[in-house]
Short mmCIF file of C-alpha atoms and ligand atoms in Angstrom, two decimals:
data_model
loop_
_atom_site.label_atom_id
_atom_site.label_comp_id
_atom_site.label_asym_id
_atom_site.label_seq_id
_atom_site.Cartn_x
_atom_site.Cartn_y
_atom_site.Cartn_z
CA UNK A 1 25.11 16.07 7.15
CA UNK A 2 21.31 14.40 7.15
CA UNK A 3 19.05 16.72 9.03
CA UNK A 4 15.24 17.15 8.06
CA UNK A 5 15.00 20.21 5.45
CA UNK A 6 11.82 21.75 5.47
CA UNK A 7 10.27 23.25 2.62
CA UNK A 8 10.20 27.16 2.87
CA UNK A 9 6.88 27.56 1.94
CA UNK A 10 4.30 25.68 4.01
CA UNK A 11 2.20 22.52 2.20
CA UNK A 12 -0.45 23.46 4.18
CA UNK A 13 -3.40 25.08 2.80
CA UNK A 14 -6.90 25.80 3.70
CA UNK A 15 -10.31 24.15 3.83
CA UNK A 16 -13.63 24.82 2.50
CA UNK A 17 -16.24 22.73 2.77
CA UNK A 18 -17.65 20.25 0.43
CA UNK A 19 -14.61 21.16 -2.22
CA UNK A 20 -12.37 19.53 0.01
CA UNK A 21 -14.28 16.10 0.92
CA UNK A 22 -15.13 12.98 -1.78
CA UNK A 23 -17.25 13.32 -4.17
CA UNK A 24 -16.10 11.08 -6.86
CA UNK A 25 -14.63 8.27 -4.30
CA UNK A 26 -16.84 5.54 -3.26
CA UNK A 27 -18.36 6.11 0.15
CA UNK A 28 -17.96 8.91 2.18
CA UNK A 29 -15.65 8.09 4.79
CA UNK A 30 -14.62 10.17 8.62
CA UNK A 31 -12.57 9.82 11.59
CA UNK A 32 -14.85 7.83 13.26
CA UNK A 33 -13.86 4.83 10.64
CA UNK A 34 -10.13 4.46 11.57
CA UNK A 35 -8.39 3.92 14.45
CA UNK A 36 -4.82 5.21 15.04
CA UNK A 37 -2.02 2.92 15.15
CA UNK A 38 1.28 4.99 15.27
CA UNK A 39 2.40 8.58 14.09
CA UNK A 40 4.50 7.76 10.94
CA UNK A 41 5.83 11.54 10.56
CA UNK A 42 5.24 14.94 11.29
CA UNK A 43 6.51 17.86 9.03
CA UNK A 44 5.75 21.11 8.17
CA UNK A 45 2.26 20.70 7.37
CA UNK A 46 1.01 18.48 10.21
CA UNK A 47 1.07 14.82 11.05
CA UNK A 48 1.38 11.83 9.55
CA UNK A 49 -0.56 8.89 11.54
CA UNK A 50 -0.94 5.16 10.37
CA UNK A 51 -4.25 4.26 11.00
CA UNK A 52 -6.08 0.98 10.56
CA UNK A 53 -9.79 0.50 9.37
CA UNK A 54 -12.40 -0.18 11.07
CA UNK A 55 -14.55 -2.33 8.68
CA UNK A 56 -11.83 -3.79 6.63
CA UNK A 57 -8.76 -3.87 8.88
CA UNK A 58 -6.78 -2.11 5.93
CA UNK A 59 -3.69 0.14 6.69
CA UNK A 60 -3.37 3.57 5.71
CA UNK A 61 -1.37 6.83 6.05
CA UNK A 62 -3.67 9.41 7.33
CA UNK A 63 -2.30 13.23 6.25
CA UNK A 64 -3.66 15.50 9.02
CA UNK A 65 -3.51 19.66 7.85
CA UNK A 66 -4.52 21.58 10.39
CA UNK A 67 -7.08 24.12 9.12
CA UNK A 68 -6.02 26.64 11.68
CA UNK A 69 -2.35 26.62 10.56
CA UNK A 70 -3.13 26.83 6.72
CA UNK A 71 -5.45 30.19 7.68
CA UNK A 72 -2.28 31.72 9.63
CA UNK A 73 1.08 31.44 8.22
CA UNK A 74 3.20 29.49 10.15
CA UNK A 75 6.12 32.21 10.23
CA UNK A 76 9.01 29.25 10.93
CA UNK A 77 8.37 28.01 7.23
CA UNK A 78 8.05 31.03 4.86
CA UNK A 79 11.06 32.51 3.53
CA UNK A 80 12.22 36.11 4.98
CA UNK A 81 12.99 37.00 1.35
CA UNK A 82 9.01 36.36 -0.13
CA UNK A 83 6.15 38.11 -0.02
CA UNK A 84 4.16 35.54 1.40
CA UNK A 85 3.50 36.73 4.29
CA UNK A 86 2.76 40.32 3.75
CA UNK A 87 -0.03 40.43 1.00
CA UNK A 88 -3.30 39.76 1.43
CA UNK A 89 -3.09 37.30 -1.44
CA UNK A 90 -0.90 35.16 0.79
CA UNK A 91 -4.28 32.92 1.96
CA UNK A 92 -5.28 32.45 -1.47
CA UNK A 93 -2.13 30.89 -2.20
CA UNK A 94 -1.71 28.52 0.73
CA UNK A 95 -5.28 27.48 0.02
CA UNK A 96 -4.42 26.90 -3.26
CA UNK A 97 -1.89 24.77 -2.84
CA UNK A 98 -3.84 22.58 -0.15
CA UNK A 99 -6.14 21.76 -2.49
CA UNK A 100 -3.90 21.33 -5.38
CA UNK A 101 -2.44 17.59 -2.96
CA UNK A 102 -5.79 16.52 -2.60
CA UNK A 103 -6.65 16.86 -6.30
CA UNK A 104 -4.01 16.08 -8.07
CA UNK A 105 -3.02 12.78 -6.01
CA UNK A 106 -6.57 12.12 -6.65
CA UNK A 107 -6.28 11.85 -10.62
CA UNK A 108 -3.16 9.98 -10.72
CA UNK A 109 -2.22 6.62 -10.93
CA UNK A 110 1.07 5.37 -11.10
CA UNK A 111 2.78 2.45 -9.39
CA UNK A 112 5.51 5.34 -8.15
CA UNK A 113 3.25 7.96 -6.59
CA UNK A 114 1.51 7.59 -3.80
CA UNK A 115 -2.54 6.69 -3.67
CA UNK A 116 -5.37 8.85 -2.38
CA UNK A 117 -8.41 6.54 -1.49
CA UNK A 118 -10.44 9.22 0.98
CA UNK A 119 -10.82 12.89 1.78
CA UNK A 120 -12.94 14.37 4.13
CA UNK A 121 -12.67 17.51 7.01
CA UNK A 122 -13.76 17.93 10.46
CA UNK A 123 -13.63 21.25 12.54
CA UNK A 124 -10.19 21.74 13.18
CA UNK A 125 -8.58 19.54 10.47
CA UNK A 126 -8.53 18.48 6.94
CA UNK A 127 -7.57 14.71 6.10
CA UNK A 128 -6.05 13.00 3.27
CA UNK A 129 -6.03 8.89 3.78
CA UNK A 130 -3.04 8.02 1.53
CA UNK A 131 -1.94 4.61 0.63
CA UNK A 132 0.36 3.21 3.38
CA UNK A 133 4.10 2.58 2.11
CA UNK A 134 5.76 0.52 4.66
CA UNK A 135 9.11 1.01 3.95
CA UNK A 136 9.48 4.92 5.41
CA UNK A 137 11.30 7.86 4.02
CA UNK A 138 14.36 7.36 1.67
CA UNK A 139 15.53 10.30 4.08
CA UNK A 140 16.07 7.33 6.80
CA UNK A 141 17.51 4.78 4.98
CA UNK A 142 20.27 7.09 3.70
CA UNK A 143 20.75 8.84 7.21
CA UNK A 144 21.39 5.23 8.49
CA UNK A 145 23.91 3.84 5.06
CA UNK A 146 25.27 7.73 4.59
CA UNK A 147 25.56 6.85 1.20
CA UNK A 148 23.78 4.14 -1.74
CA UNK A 149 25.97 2.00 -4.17
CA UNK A 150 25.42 3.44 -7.88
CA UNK A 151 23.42 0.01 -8.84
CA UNK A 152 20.83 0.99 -6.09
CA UNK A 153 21.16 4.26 -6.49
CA UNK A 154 20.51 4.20 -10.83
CA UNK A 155 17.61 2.00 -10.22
CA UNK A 156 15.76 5.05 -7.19
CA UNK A 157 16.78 7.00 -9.94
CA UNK A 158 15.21 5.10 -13.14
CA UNK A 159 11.81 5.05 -10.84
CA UNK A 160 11.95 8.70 -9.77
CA UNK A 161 12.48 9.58 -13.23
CA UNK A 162 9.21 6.84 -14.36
CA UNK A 163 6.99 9.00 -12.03
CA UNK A 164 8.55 12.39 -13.08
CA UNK A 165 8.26 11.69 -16.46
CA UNK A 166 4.52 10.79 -15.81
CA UNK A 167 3.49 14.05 -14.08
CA UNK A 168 5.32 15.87 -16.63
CA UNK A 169 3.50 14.74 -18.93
CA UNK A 170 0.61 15.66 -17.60
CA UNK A 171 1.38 19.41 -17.05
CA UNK A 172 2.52 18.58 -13.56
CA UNK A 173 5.55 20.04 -11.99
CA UNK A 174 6.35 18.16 -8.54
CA UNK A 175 9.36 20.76 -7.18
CA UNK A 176 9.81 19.69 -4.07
CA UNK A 177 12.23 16.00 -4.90
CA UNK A 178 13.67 15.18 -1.76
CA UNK A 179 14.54 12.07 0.50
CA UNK A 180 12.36 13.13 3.45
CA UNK A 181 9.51 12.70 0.31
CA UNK A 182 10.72 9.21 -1.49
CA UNK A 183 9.02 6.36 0.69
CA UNK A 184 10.29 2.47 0.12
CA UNK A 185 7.61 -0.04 0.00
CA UNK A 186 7.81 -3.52 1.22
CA UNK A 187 9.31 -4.70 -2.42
CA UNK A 188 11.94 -1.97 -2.23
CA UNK A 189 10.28 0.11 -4.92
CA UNK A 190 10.27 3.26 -3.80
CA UNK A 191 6.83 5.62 -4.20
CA UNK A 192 7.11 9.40 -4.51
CA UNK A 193 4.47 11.24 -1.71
CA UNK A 194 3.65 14.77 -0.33
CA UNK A 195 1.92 16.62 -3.00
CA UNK A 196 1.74 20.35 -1.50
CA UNK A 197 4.34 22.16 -3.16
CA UNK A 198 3.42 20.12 -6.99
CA UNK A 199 1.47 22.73 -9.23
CA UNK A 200 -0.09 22.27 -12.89
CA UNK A 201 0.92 24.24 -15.89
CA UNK A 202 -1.00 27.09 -17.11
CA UNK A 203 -1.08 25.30 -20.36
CA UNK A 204 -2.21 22.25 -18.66
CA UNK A 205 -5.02 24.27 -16.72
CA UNK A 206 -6.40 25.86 -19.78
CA UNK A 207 -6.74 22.67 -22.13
CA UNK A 208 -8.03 20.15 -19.11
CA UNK A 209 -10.69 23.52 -18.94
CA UNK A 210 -11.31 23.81 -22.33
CA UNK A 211 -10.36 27.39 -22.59
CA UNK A 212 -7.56 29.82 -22.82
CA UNK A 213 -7.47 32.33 -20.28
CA UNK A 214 -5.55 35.31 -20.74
CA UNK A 215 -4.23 35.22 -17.29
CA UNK A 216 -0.78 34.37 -15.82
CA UNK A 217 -1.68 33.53 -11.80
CA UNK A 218 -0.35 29.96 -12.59
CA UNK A 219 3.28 31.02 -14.15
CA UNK A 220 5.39 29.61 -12.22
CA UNK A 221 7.90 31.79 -10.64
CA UNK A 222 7.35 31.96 -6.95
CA UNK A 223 10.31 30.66 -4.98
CA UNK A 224 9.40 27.21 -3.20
CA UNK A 225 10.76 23.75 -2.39
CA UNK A 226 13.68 23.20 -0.44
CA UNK A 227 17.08 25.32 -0.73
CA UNK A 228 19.24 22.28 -0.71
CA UNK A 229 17.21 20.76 -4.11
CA UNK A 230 16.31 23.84 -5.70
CA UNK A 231 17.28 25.03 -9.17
CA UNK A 232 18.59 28.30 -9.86
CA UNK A 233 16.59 29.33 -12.59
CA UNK A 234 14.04 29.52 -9.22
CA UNK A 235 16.07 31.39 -7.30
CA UNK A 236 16.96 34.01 -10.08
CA UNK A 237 12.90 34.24 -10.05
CA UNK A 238 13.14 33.05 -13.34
CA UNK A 239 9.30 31.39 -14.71
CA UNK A 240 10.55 27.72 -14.12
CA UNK A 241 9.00 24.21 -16.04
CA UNK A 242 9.41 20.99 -15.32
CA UNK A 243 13.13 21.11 -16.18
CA UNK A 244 13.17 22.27 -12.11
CA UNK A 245 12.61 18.63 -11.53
CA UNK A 246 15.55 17.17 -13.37
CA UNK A 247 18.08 19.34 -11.27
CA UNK A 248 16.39 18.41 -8.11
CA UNK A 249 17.33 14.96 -9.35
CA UNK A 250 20.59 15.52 -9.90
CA UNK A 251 20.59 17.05 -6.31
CA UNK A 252 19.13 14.04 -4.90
CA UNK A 253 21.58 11.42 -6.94
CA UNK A 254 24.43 13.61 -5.74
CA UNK A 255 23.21 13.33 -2.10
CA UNK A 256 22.44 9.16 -2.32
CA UNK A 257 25.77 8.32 -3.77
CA UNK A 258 27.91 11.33 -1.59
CA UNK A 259 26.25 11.83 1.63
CA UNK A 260 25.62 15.23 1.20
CA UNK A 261 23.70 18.06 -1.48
CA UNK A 262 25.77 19.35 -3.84
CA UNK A 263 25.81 22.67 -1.81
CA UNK A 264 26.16 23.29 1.67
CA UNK A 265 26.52 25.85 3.76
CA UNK A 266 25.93 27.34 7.39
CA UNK A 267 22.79 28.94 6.56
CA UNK A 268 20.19 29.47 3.17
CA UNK A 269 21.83 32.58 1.78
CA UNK A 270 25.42 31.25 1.44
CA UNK A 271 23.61 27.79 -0.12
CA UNK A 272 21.56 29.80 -2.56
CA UNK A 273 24.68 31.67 -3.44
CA UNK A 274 26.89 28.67 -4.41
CA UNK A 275 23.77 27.18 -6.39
CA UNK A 276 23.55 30.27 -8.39
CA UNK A 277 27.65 30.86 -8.65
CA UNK A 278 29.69 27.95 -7.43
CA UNK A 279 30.30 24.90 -10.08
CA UNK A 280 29.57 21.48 -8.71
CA UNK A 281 32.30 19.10 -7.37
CA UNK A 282 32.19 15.61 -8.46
CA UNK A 283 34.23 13.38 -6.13
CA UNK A 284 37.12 11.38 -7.79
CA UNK A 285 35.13 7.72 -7.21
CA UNK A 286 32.12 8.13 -8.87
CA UNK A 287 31.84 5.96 -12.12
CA UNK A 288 32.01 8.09 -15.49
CA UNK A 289 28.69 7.49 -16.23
CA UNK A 290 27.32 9.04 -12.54
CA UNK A 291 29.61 12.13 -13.09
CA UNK A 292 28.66 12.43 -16.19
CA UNK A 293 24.65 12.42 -15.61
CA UNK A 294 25.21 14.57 -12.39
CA UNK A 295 26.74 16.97 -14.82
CA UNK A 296 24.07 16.67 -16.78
CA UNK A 297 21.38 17.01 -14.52
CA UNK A 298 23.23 19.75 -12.09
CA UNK A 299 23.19 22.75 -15.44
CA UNK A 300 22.84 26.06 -14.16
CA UNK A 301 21.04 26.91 -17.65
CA UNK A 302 17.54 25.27 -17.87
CA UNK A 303 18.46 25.06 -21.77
CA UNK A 304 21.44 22.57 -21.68
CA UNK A 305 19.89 20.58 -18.48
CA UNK A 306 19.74 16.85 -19.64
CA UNK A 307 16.18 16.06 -20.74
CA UNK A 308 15.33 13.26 -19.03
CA UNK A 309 11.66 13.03 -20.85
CA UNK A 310 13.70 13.02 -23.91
CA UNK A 311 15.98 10.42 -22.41
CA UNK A 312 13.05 8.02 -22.13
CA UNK A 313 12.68 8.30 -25.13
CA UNK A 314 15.64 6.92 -26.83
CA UNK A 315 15.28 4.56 -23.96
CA UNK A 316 12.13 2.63 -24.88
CA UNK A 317 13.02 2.61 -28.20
CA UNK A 318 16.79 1.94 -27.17
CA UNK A 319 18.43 -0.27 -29.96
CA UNK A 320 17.54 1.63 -33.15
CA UNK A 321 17.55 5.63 -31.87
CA UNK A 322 20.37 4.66 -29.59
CA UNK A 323 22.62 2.72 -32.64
CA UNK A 324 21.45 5.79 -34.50
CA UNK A 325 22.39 8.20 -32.26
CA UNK A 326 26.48 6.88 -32.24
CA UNK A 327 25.83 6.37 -36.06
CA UNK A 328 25.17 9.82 -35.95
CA UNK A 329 28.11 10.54 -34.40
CA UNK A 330 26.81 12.25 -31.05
CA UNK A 331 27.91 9.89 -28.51
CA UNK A 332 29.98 12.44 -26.41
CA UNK A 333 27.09 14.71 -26.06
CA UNK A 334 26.19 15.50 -22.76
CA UNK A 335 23.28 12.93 -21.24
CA UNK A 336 24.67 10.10 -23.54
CA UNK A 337 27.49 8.35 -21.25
CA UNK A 338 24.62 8.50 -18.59
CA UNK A 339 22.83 6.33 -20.47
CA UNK A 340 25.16 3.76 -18.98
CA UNK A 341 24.17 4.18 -15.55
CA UNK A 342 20.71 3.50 -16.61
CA UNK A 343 21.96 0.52 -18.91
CA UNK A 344 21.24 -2.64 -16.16
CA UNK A 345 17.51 -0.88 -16.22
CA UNK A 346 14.63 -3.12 -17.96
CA UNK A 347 12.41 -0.29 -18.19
CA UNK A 348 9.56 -2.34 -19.57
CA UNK A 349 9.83 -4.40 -15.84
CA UNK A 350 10.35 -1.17 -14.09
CA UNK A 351 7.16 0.46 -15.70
CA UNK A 352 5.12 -2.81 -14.71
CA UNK A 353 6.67 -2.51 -11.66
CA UNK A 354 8.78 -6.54 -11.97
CA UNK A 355 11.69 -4.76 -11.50
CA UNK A 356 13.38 -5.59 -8.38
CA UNK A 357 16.48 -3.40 -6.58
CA UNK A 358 18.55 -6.60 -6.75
CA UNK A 359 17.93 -7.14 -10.02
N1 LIG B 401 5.11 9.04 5.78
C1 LIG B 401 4.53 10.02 5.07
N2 LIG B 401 3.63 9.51 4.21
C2 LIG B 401 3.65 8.16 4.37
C3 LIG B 401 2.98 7.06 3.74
N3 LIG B 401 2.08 7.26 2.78
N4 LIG B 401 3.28 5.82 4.16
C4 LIG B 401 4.20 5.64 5.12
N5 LIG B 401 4.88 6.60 5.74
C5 LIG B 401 4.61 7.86 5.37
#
């Protein structure tokens, strides 16, 4: 059931100029300053290559885009039923969404997203030297168990939903959740990477600008990310938020502790059907708790969709909003049973990043 799913619309974007290279990070760095050890991956935007510098010995990841393939649309990756590759505002897009990796990976810092320390750009290819997380894709590790024990899987969980939580509240929605973009470090922690397909929210664009625009180029409506993961208010072509995320979730728990996405099928129509139509199957074995937080996370309706941000919420505070909460008489509403899968979870650990999987 594990094959690599790529993302229908391709991460790769375009280059220009000095936009693209450092200007706030330290010294301007090029490809002269690393030498390659090994290629670590290759997708749908380029390569992947573990490199090793020159002056300091240090490991990275080096992202490779190549410009050429941002400028023409790599036909493989877009999806028959868009427009991206008929209107002339296709480029913009594409470009757009290059530069959206490099800067928002450059603003953030969080022990569960990945680091950007350089940028820069030759002739042919842009580069992004990314922290290097030794552990590889989560997409391996569960290709090579099939499927994750719920402790293991609740605590990938509890740290996807740390970083989550921390883009969304920054006006960033990631949509594209997947195992092929979940790396393990050396600790087991595991660090969320590949930045293309994340956009900010109008809302977000307009206050970090100052002003309020009365545009709507940022709504977010196109269809993106990968069929498998994505939510149906997307494929309705519905304006999506960050609630997009929390079903992708749900996809990916389903697919750690099963072996498979919730829907498959022999090709992306009859998948996008059954997301839109079918209701999900929880196996028999799963604990209450799982089924019940799958259920919770898989809602068709973005409305009744378990709010994880809100979640967090009653979870740093836990004792008094949760002994509220059952005082209050709502402890069979959806999201609350979950709670129990999260329950081993020191989230004050996880957040300074103590927390071990074993733990
Ligand atoms: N594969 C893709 N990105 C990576 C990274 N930052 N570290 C290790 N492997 C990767």
């Amino acid at each position: 059931p594990h094959t690599r799913r790529v993302s229908i619309t391709p991460t790769s974007l375009k280059p220009d100029g000095n936009l693209w290279s450092d200007q706030k990070l330290k010294s301007a760095r090029n490809l002269k300053d690393f030498s390659p050890v090994r290629v670590l991956g290759k997708g749908a935007y380029g390569k992947v290559i573990l490199v090793r510098d020159l002056t300091t010995s240090k490991l990275y990841a080096m992202k490779q885009l190549k410009k050429a393939e941002i400028i023409f649309t790599n036909q493989e990756n877009v999806d028959e039923n868009s427009d991206e590759h008929k209107d002339s505002s296709a480029l913009f897009k594409r470009i757009e969404r290059t530069f959206a990796e490099r800067t928002i990976l450059s603003e953030l810092e969080h022990p569960n997203i990945v680091k950007l320390f350089y940028s820069f750009h030759d002739n042919s290819k842009l580069y992004l030297l990314l922290q290097y997380i030794p552990g590889g894709e989560l997409f391996f590790h569960l290709k090579e168990h099939g499927t994750l024990d719920e402790d293991t899987v609740a605590f990938y969980a509890a740290e996807i939903s740390c970083a989550l939580k921390f883009l969304h509240d920054k006006g960033i929605v990631y949509r594209d959740l997947k195992p092929e973009n979940c790396l393990l470090d050396q600790n087991g922690h595991l660090v969320l990477t590949d930045f293309g397909l994340s956009k900010k929210s109008v809302a977000q664009m307009e206050s970090d600008a100052g002003l309020k625009e009365d545009n709507n180029i940022m709504e977010l409506h196109s269809i993106i990310g990968t069929p498998e993961y994505c939510a149906p208010e997307i494929l309705q072509g519905l304006s999506y938020t960050k609630n997009c995320d929390w079903y992708s979730l749900g996809c990916l728990v389903y697919d750690m502790l099963v072996g498979k996405p919730p829907y498959t099928g022999a090709n992306h129509k009859i998948i996008l059907s059954k997301i839109q139509k079918q209701n999900v199957k929880l196996p028999y074995y799963l604990s209450d708790g799982m089924k019940d937080m799958l259920g919770a996370l898989l809602k068709k309706e973005q409305g009744k969709r378990w709010d994880v941000d809100n979640y967090w919420r009653v979870a740093q505070n836990k004792t008094t909003k949760a002994r509220k909460k059952r005082k209050a008489g709502q402890e069979r509403t959806s999201g609350y049973t979950a709670h129990f899968v999260f329950r081993k979870i020191n989230w004050k650990k996880l957040e300074s990043g103590e927390l071990q999987n074993s733990e």
